[in-house]
PDB file of C-alpha atoms in Angstrom:
ATOM      1  CA  ASN Z 147      23.079  -9.428  16.700  1.00 64.00           C
ATOM      2  CA  ALA Z 148      20.070  -8.121  15.985  1.00 77.00           C
ATOM      3  CA  GLY Z 149      19.504  -7.835  12.408  1.00 94.00           C
ATOM      4  CA  VAL Z 150      17.307  -5.071  11.155  1.00 97.00           C
ATOM      5  CA  THR Z 151      15.721  -3.152  14.591  1.00 97.00           C
ATOM      6  CA  GLN Z 152      12.947  -0.598  13.912  1.00 97.00           C
ATOM      7  CA  THR Z 153      10.938   1.298  16.469  1.00 97.00           C
ATOM      8  CA  PRO Z 154       8.520   2.198  16.986  1.00 97.00           C
ATOM      9  CA  LYS Z 155       6.416  -1.267  16.720  1.00 96.00           C
ATOM     10  CA  PHE Z 156       2.978   0.771  16.776  1.00 97.00           C
ATOM     11  CA  GLN Z 157       1.779   4.508  16.654  1.00 97.00           C
ATOM     12  CA  VAL Z 158      -1.231   6.584  16.326  1.00 98.00           C
ATOM     13  CA  LEU Z 159      -1.008  10.087  14.941  1.00 97.00           C
ATOM     14  CA  LYS Z 160      -2.905  12.774  14.305  1.00 98.00           C
ATOM     15  CA  THR Z 161      -3.243  14.168  10.934  1.00 98.00           C
ATOM     16  CA  GLY Z 162      -0.234  16.908  10.472  1.00 97.00           C
ATOM     17  CA  GLN Z 163       1.327  15.673  12.751  1.00 97.00           C
ATOM     18  CA  SER Z 164       5.189  14.629  12.052  1.00 96.00           C
ATOM     19  CA  MET Z 165       7.190  11.685  13.539  1.00 96.00           C
ATOM     20  CA  THR Z 166      10.293   9.659  12.230  1.00 98.00           C
ATOM     21  CA  LEU Z 167      10.251   5.708  11.968  1.00 98.00           C
ATOM     22  CA  GLN Z 168      13.514   4.451  12.998  1.00 98.00           C
ATOM     23  CA  CYS Z 169      15.496   1.937  11.304  1.00 98.00           C
ATOM     24  CA  ALA Z 170      19.098   0.425  12.244  1.00 98.00           C
ATOM     25  CA  GLN Z 171      20.890  -2.606  11.381  1.00 97.00           C
ATOM     26  CA  ASP Z 172      24.615  -4.231  12.617  1.00 96.00           C
ATOM     27  CA  MET Z 173      25.506  -6.120   9.637  1.00 95.00           C
ATOM     28  CA  ASN Z 174      27.139  -3.323   8.218  1.00 95.00           C
ATOM     29  CA  HIS Z 175      24.711  -3.531   4.915  1.00 95.00           C
ATOM     30  CA  GLU Z 176      25.182  -1.186   2.485  1.00 94.00           C
ATOM     31  CA  TYR Z 177      21.638  -0.898   0.893  1.00 95.00           C
ATOM     32  CA  MET Z 178      18.283  -0.260   2.735  1.00 96.00           C
ATOM     33  CA  SER Z 179      14.961   0.393   2.019  1.00 97.00           C
ATOM     34  CA  TRP Z 180      11.551   1.527   2.967  1.00 98.00           C
ATOM     35  CA  TYR Z 181       8.431  -0.439   1.928  1.00 98.00           C
ATOM     36  CA  ARG Z 182       4.613   0.099   2.975  1.00 98.00           C
ATOM     37  CA  GLN Z 183       2.522  -3.011   3.242  1.00 98.00           C
ATOM     38  CA  ASP Z 184      -1.259  -2.098   2.314  1.00 96.00           C
ATOM     39  CA  PRO Z 185      -3.959  -4.536   2.072  1.00 91.00           C
ATOM     40  CA  GLY Z 186      -4.265  -5.982  -1.553  1.00 90.00           C
ATOM     41  CA  MET Z 187      -1.178  -4.200  -2.808  1.00 91.00           C
ATOM     42  CA  GLY Z 188       1.313  -5.557  -1.480  1.00 95.00           C
ATOM     43  CA  LEU Z 189       4.542  -4.001  -0.584  1.00 97.00           C
ATOM     44  CA  ARG Z 190       5.728  -0.791  -2.077  1.00 97.00           C
ATOM     45  CA  LEU Z 191       8.830   0.761  -2.403  1.00 97.00           C
ATOM     46  CA  ILE Z 192       8.896   3.917  -0.247  1.00 98.00           C
ATOM     47  CA  HIS Z 193      12.628   5.007  -0.057  1.00 98.00           C
ATOM     48  CA  TYR Z 194      16.205   3.131  -0.735  1.00 96.00           C
ATOM     49  CA  SER Z 195      19.375   3.959   0.196  1.00 96.00           C
ATOM     50  CA  VAL Z 196      23.017   2.118  -1.928  1.00 94.00           C
ATOM     51  CA  GLY Z 197      25.211   3.768   1.251  1.00 94.00           C
ATOM     52  CA  ALA Z 198      26.451   6.663   3.505  1.00 95.00           C
ATOM     53  CA  GLY Z 199      25.095   9.437   1.746  1.00 95.00           C
ATOM     54  CA  ILE Z 200      23.224   8.260  -0.733  1.00 95.00           C
ATOM     55  CA  THR Z 201      19.716   7.964  -1.398  1.00 97.00           C
ATOM     56  CA  ASP Z 202      16.754   7.825  -3.694  1.00 96.00           C
ATOM     57  CA  GLN Z 203      13.388   7.895  -4.456  1.00 96.00           C
ATOM     58  CA  GLY Z 204      11.236   4.715  -4.964  1.00 95.00           C
ATOM     59  CA  GLU Z 205       7.659   3.702  -6.096  1.00 95.00           C
ATOM     60  CA  VAL Z 206       5.782   5.865  -3.783  1.00 97.00           C
ATOM     61  CA  PRO Z 207       7.961   8.884  -1.685  1.00 97.00           C
ATOM     62  CA  ASN Z 208       5.294  11.775  -1.722  1.00 96.00           C
ATOM     63  CA  GLY Z 209       5.209  12.790   2.285  1.00 96.00           C
ATOM     64  CA  TYR Z 210       8.519  10.866   2.748  1.00 98.00           C
ATOM     65  CA  ASN Z 211      11.766  12.081   3.468  1.00 97.00           C
ATOM     66  CA  VAL Z 212      14.860   9.998   4.097  1.00 98.00           C
ATOM     67  CA  SER Z 213      18.614  10.565   5.041  1.00 96.00           C
ATOM     68  CA  ARG Z 214      21.589   8.495   5.649  1.00 97.00           C
ATOM     69  CA  SER Z 215      24.364   9.789   7.375  1.00 97.00           C
ATOM     70  CA  THR Z 216      25.653   6.574   8.927  1.00 97.00           C
ATOM     71  CA  THR Z 217      25.608   2.942   7.624  1.00 96.00           C
ATOM     72  CA  GLU Z 218      23.891   1.499   9.931  1.00 97.00           C
ATOM     73  CA  ASP Z 219      20.935   3.934  10.408  1.00 98.00           C
ATOM     74  CA  PHE Z 220      18.060   4.565   8.089  1.00 98.00           C
ATOM     75  CA  PRO Z 221      15.124   6.787   9.491  1.00 98.00           C
ATOM     76  CA  LEU Z 222      11.908   7.871   7.455  1.00 98.00           C
ATOM     77  CA  ARG Z 223      10.299  11.006   8.428  1.00 98.00           C
ATOM     78  CA  LEU Z 224       6.460  11.945   7.967  1.00 97.00           C
ATOM     79  CA  LEU Z 225       6.580  15.445   7.733  1.00 92.00           C
ATOM     80  CA  SER Z 226       2.821  16.302   7.978  1.00 97.00           C
ATOM     81  CA  ALA Z 227       0.862  12.847   8.465  1.00 97.00           C
ATOM     82  CA  ALA Z 228      -1.894  11.928   6.838  1.00 97.00           C
ATOM     83  CA  PRO Z 229      -4.342   9.367   6.694  1.00 97.00           C
ATOM     84  CA  SER Z 230      -3.739   8.009   3.514  1.00 97.00           C
ATOM     85  CA  GLN Z 231      -0.348   7.165   5.261  1.00 98.00           C
ATOM     86  CA  THR Z 232      -1.676   4.648   7.460  1.00 98.00           C
ATOM     87  CA  SER Z 233       0.215   1.908   6.631  1.00 98.00           C
ATOM     88  CA  VAL Z 234       2.657  -1.145   7.996  1.00 98.00           C
ATOM     89  CA  TYR Z 235       6.253  -0.157   7.205  1.00 98.00           C
ATOM     90  CA  PHE Z 236       8.905  -2.017   6.620  1.00 98.00           C
ATOM     91  CA  CYS Z 237      12.818  -1.400   6.408  1.00 98.00           C
ATOM     92  CA  ALA Z 238      15.169  -3.704   4.769  1.00 97.00           C
ATOM     93  CA  SER Z 239      18.497  -4.450   4.657  1.00 96.00           C
ATOM     94  CA  SER Z 240      20.973  -6.078   2.402  1.00 93.00           C
ATOM     95  CA  TYR Z 241      24.704  -6.227   1.200  1.00 91.00           C
ATOM     96  CA  LEU Z 242      24.927  -4.794  -2.234  1.00 85.00           C
ATOM     97  CA  GLY Z 243      24.766  -7.111  -4.981  1.00 82.00           C
ATOM     98  CA  ARG Z 244      23.521  -9.740  -2.942  1.00 86.00           C
ATOM     99  CA  PRO Z 245      19.858 -10.254  -2.776  1.00 89.00           C
ATOM    100  CA  GLU Z 246      19.306 -11.837   0.496  1.00 89.00           C
ATOM    101  CA  ALA Z 247      17.183  -9.138   2.072  1.00 94.00           C
ATOM    102  CA  PHE Z 248      16.924  -8.425   5.952  1.00 95.00           C
ATOM    103  CA  PHE Z 249      13.383  -6.941   7.141  1.00 97.00           C
ATOM    104  CA  GLY Z 250      12.764  -5.536  10.362  1.00 97.00           C
ATOM    105  CA  GLN Z 251       9.311  -6.340  12.499  1.00 96.00           C
ATOM    106  CA  GLY Z 252       7.293  -3.296  10.497  1.00 97.00           C
ATOM    107  CA  THR Z 253       5.888  -0.557  12.307  1.00 97.00           C
ATOM    108  CA  ARG Z 254       2.177  -0.131  12.540  1.00 97.00           C
ATOM    109  CA  LEU Z 255       1.191   3.655  11.774  1.00 98.00           C
ATOM    110  CA  THR Z 256      -2.452   4.652  12.183  1.00 98.00           C
ATOM    111  CA  VAL Z 257      -2.979   8.439  11.552  1.00 98.00           C
ATOM    112  CA  VAL Z 258      -6.406   9.955  12.113  1.00 97.00           C
TER     113      VAL Z 258
ATOM    114  CA  ALA C 185       8.798  -1.145 -15.496  1.00 85.00           C
ATOM    115  CA  GLN C 186       8.615  -4.664 -13.749  1.00 90.00           C
ATOM    116  CA  THR C 187       4.950  -6.032 -12.117  1.00 95.00           C
ATOM    117  CA  VAL C 188       3.977  -9.070 -10.072  1.00 98.00           C
ATOM    118  CA  THR C 189       0.240 -10.197 -10.447  1.00 97.00           C
ATOM    119  CA  GLN C 190      -0.808 -12.612  -7.648  1.00 97.00           C
ATOM    120  CA  SER C 191      -4.577 -13.611  -8.895  1.00 95.00           C
ATOM    121  CA  GLN C 192      -5.528 -15.601  -5.791  1.00 97.00           C
ATOM    122  CA  PRO C 193      -6.362 -12.903  -2.326  1.00 96.00           C
ATOM    123  CA  GLU C 194      -7.446 -16.413  -0.745  1.00 97.00           C
ATOM    124  CA  MET C 195      -7.054 -19.774  -0.320  1.00 97.00           C
ATOM    125  CA  SER C 196      -7.855 -22.255   2.402  1.00 97.00           C
ATOM    126  CA  VAL C 197      -6.479 -26.075   2.194  1.00 97.00           C
ATOM    127  CA  GLN C 198      -6.902 -28.937   5.234  1.00 98.00           C
ATOM    128  CA  GLU C 199      -3.943 -29.676   6.813  1.00 98.00           C
ATOM    129  CA  ALA C 200      -1.572 -32.459   5.286  1.00 98.00           C
ATOM    130  CA  GLU C 201      -3.071 -31.005   1.648  1.00 98.00           C
ATOM    131  CA  THR C 202      -0.941 -29.510  -1.000  1.00 98.00           C
ATOM    132  CA  VAL C 203      -1.624 -26.097  -2.346  1.00 98.00           C
ATOM    133  CA  THR C 204      -0.043 -24.447  -5.217  1.00 98.00           C
ATOM    134  CA  LEU C 205       0.367 -20.159  -5.272  1.00 98.00           C
ATOM    135  CA  SER C 206       0.489 -18.368  -8.390  1.00 98.00           C
ATOM    136  CA  CYS C 207       2.399 -15.769  -9.404  1.00 98.00           C
ATOM    137  CA  THR C 208       2.685 -14.458 -13.116  1.00 98.00           C
ATOM    138  CA  TYR C 209       5.362 -11.238 -13.238  1.00 98.00           C
ATOM    139  CA  ASP C 210       6.346  -9.123 -16.487  1.00 97.00           C
ATOM    140  CA  THR C 211       9.618  -7.778 -17.309  1.00 95.00           C
ATOM    141  CA  SER C 212      12.108  -7.175 -19.525  1.00 93.00           C
ATOM    142  CA  GLU C 213      14.942  -8.252 -18.202  1.00 92.00           C
ATOM    143  CA  SER C 214      16.776 -10.978 -18.881  1.00 90.00           C
ATOM    144  CA  ASN C 215      18.346 -12.032 -14.984  1.00 92.00           C
ATOM    145  CA  TYR C 216      16.323 -11.653 -12.161  1.00 95.00           C
ATOM    146  CA  TYR C 217      15.709 -13.116  -8.717  1.00 95.00           C
ATOM    147  CA  LEU C 218      11.920 -13.838  -8.204  1.00 97.00           C
ATOM    148  CA  PHE C 219      11.225 -14.683  -4.363  1.00 97.00           C
ATOM    149  CA  TRP C 220       8.503 -16.364  -2.304  1.00 98.00           C
ATOM    150  CA  TYR C 221       7.644 -14.367   1.422  1.00 98.00           C
ATOM    151  CA  LYS C 222       5.809 -15.668   3.996  1.00 98.00           C
ATOM    152  CA  GLN C 223       4.437 -13.302   6.819  1.00 97.00           C
ATOM    153  CA  PRO C 224       2.295 -15.187   9.552  1.00 97.00           C
ATOM    154  CA  PRO C 225       0.291 -13.169  11.591  1.00 93.00           C
ATOM    155  CA  SER C 226       3.594 -12.184  13.775  1.00 93.00           C
ATOM    156  CA  ARG C 227       4.287  -9.219  10.294  1.00 94.00           C
ATOM    157  CA  GLN C 228       7.431 -10.910  10.041  1.00 95.00           C
ATOM    158  CA  MET C 229       8.829 -11.174   6.177  1.00 96.00           C
ATOM    159  CA  ILE C 230      10.068 -14.921   6.052  1.00 96.00           C
ATOM    160  CA  LEU C 231      12.137 -15.813   3.062  1.00 96.00           C
ATOM    161  CA  VAL C 232      10.561 -18.950   1.980  1.00 97.00           C
ATOM    162  CA  ILE C 233      12.318 -19.512  -1.696  1.00 97.00           C
ATOM    163  CA  ARG C 234      14.524 -17.836  -4.237  1.00 96.00           C
ATOM    164  CA  GLN C 235      14.894 -18.936  -7.483  1.00 97.00           C
ATOM    165  CA  GLU C 236      17.791 -17.124 -10.482  1.00 95.00           C
ATOM    166  CA  ALA C 237      16.158 -16.712 -13.518  1.00 94.00           C
ATOM    167  CA  TYR C 238      19.540 -17.968 -15.682  1.00 93.00           C
ATOM    168  CA  LYS C 239      18.831 -21.349 -13.770  1.00 92.00           C
ATOM    169  CA  GLN C 240      16.800 -24.117 -15.336  1.00 87.00           C
ATOM    170  CA  GLN C 241      15.788 -26.344 -12.098  1.00 94.00           C
ATOM    171  CA  ASN C 242      13.293 -25.141 -10.073  1.00 96.00           C
ATOM    172  CA  ALA C 243      14.129 -24.214  -6.623  1.00 95.00           C
ATOM    173  CA  THR C 244      13.195 -26.570  -3.459  1.00 96.00           C
ATOM    174  CA  GLU C 245      13.351 -26.079   0.297  1.00 95.00           C
ATOM    175  CA  ASN C 246      12.215 -28.786   2.285  1.00 96.00           C
ATOM    176  CA  ARG C 247       8.565 -28.857   1.541  1.00 97.00           C
ATOM    177  CA  PHE C 248       8.531 -25.815  -0.516  1.00 98.00           C
ATOM    178  CA  SER C 249       9.245 -25.847  -4.209  1.00 98.00           C
ATOM    179  CA  VAL C 250       8.501 -23.410  -7.424  1.00 98.00           C
ATOM    180  CA  ASN C 251       7.344 -24.451 -10.767  1.00 97.00           C
ATOM    181  CA  PHE C 252       9.479 -21.588 -12.535  1.00 97.00           C
ATOM    182  CA  GLN C 253       8.393 -20.980 -16.252  1.00 96.00           C
ATOM    183  CA  LYS C 254      10.291 -18.354 -17.617  1.00 95.00           C
ATOM    184  CA  ALA C 255       9.307 -17.537 -21.618  1.00 95.00           C
ATOM    185  CA  ALA C 256       5.263 -18.290 -19.594  1.00 96.00           C
ATOM    186  CA  LYS C 257       6.804 -15.218 -16.971  1.00 97.00           C
ATOM    187  CA  SER C 258       5.581 -17.862 -14.314  1.00 97.00           C
ATOM    188  CA  PHE C 259       6.261 -18.454 -10.864  1.00 98.00           C
ATOM    189  CA  SER C 260       4.424 -20.852  -8.382  1.00 98.00           C
ATOM    190  CA  LEU C 261       5.032 -22.033  -5.019  1.00 98.00           C
ATOM    191  CA  LYS C 262       4.005 -25.355  -4.305  1.00 98.00           C
ATOM    192  CA  ILE C 263       3.665 -26.444  -0.719  1.00 98.00           C
ATOM    193  CA  SER C 264       3.997 -30.458   0.023  1.00 98.00           C
ATOM    194  CA  ASP C 265       2.282 -31.755   3.452  1.00 98.00           C
ATOM    195  CA  SER C 266       1.131 -28.251   4.488  1.00 98.00           C
ATOM    196  CA  GLN C 267       1.036 -27.826   8.106  1.00 98.00           C
ATOM    197  CA  LEU C 268      -1.319 -25.409  10.270  1.00 97.00           C
ATOM    198  CA  GLY C 269       2.228 -23.146  10.551  1.00 97.00           C
ATOM    199  CA  ASP C 270       1.939 -22.778   7.205  1.00 98.00           C
ATOM    200  CA  THR C 271      -1.109 -20.112   7.969  1.00 98.00           C
ATOM    201  CA  ALA C 272      -0.010 -16.930   6.483  1.00 98.00           C
ATOM    202  CA  MET C 273      -0.296 -14.015   3.990  1.00 98.00           C
ATOM    203  CA  TYR C 274       2.091 -15.044   0.968  1.00 98.00           C
ATOM    204  CA  PHE C 275       4.016 -12.988  -1.571  1.00 98.00           C
ATOM    205  CA  CYS C 276       5.421 -13.499  -4.519  1.00 98.00           C
ATOM    206  CA  ALA C 277       8.840 -10.668  -5.472  1.00 98.00           C
ATOM    207  CA  PHE C 278      10.627  -9.752  -8.262  1.00 97.00           C
ATOM    208  CA  MET C 279      14.389  -8.257  -8.037  1.00 95.00           C
ATOM    209  CA  LYS C 280      16.779  -6.913 -11.222  1.00 91.00           C
ATOM    210  CA  PHE C 281      19.975  -9.704 -11.076  1.00 85.00           C
ATOM    211  CA  GLN C 282      21.859  -6.380 -11.343  1.00 79.00           C
ATOM    212  CA  GLY C 283      21.379  -2.485  -9.877  1.00 75.00           C
ATOM    213  CA  ALA C 284      19.936  -1.207  -6.860  1.00 74.00           C
ATOM    214  CA  GLN C 285      17.905  -4.230  -5.396  1.00 85.00           C
ATOM    215  CA  LYS C 286      14.792  -2.965  -5.328  1.00 92.00           C
ATOM    216  CA  LEU C 287      11.956  -5.923  -4.470  1.00 95.00           C
ATOM    217  CA  VAL C 288       8.623  -5.256  -6.383  1.00 96.00           C
ATOM    218  CA  PHE C 289       6.215  -7.751  -4.405  1.00 97.00           C
ATOM    219  CA  GLY C 290       2.713  -9.061  -5.879  1.00 97.00           C
ATOM    220  CA  GLN C 291      -0.549  -8.199  -3.875  1.00 97.00           C
ATOM    221  CA  GLY C 292       0.062 -11.176  -1.831  1.00 97.00           C
ATOM    222  CA  THR C 293      -2.102 -14.509  -1.058  1.00 98.00           C
ATOM    223  CA  ARG C 294      -3.508 -15.473   1.904  1.00 98.00           C
ATOM    224  CA  LEU C 295      -3.589 -19.154   3.081  1.00 98.00           C
ATOM    225  CA  THR C 296      -5.557 -20.831   5.714  1.00 98.00           C
ATOM    226  CA  ILE C 297      -4.761 -24.287   6.665  1.00 98.00           C
ATOM    227  CA  ASN C 298      -7.419 -25.932   8.322  1.00 97.00           C
ATOM    228  CA  PRO C 299      -7.008 -28.882  10.958  1.00 96.00           C
TER     229      PRO C 299
END
């Protein structure tokens, strides 16, 4: 039981490049979400999903795309990276209706 | 919309002392959850304690306890007999009781325990 797995752990991108942050969970959780962590701002919700095929925007969705084709996976796509997207990204999952959230180890992304 | 405010960006205490981290929040919801998360240098998000708003009794977990004041919308964390391993960033967070399980986080408090 690996829990929530994020890859990669670190990434450096050039402005304008695209990439996908991977998130996988093996707990059969319906709910999955992506947060970004910036100094002095805590964690802010980017996108979330309540099940396969269902996604919605969070507080800071601009510049990010998501899809949920399976229960297990919830990738986050940056289509054209910008320096403002330099941050630490966390994926989290939980059962619907239960408050316990399980977090991945985070991805530190730097856009130069 | 809900907001969570942590007004102490940094705190520092000596080992074995007691320390209290402050958190206030704003919501129009009557039922909700409040959390304290710990983030050590490893970056892992670790749940410290959870409080259900409908429960009047303050939650406790070993050396960690909360002071939940619903009317004042205050949710402070007390760490007793602090240990070096308590050094971390601490986040207060809010979640509505029903609906999408979106967590709203405060800005964080960096706590340092000195030997």
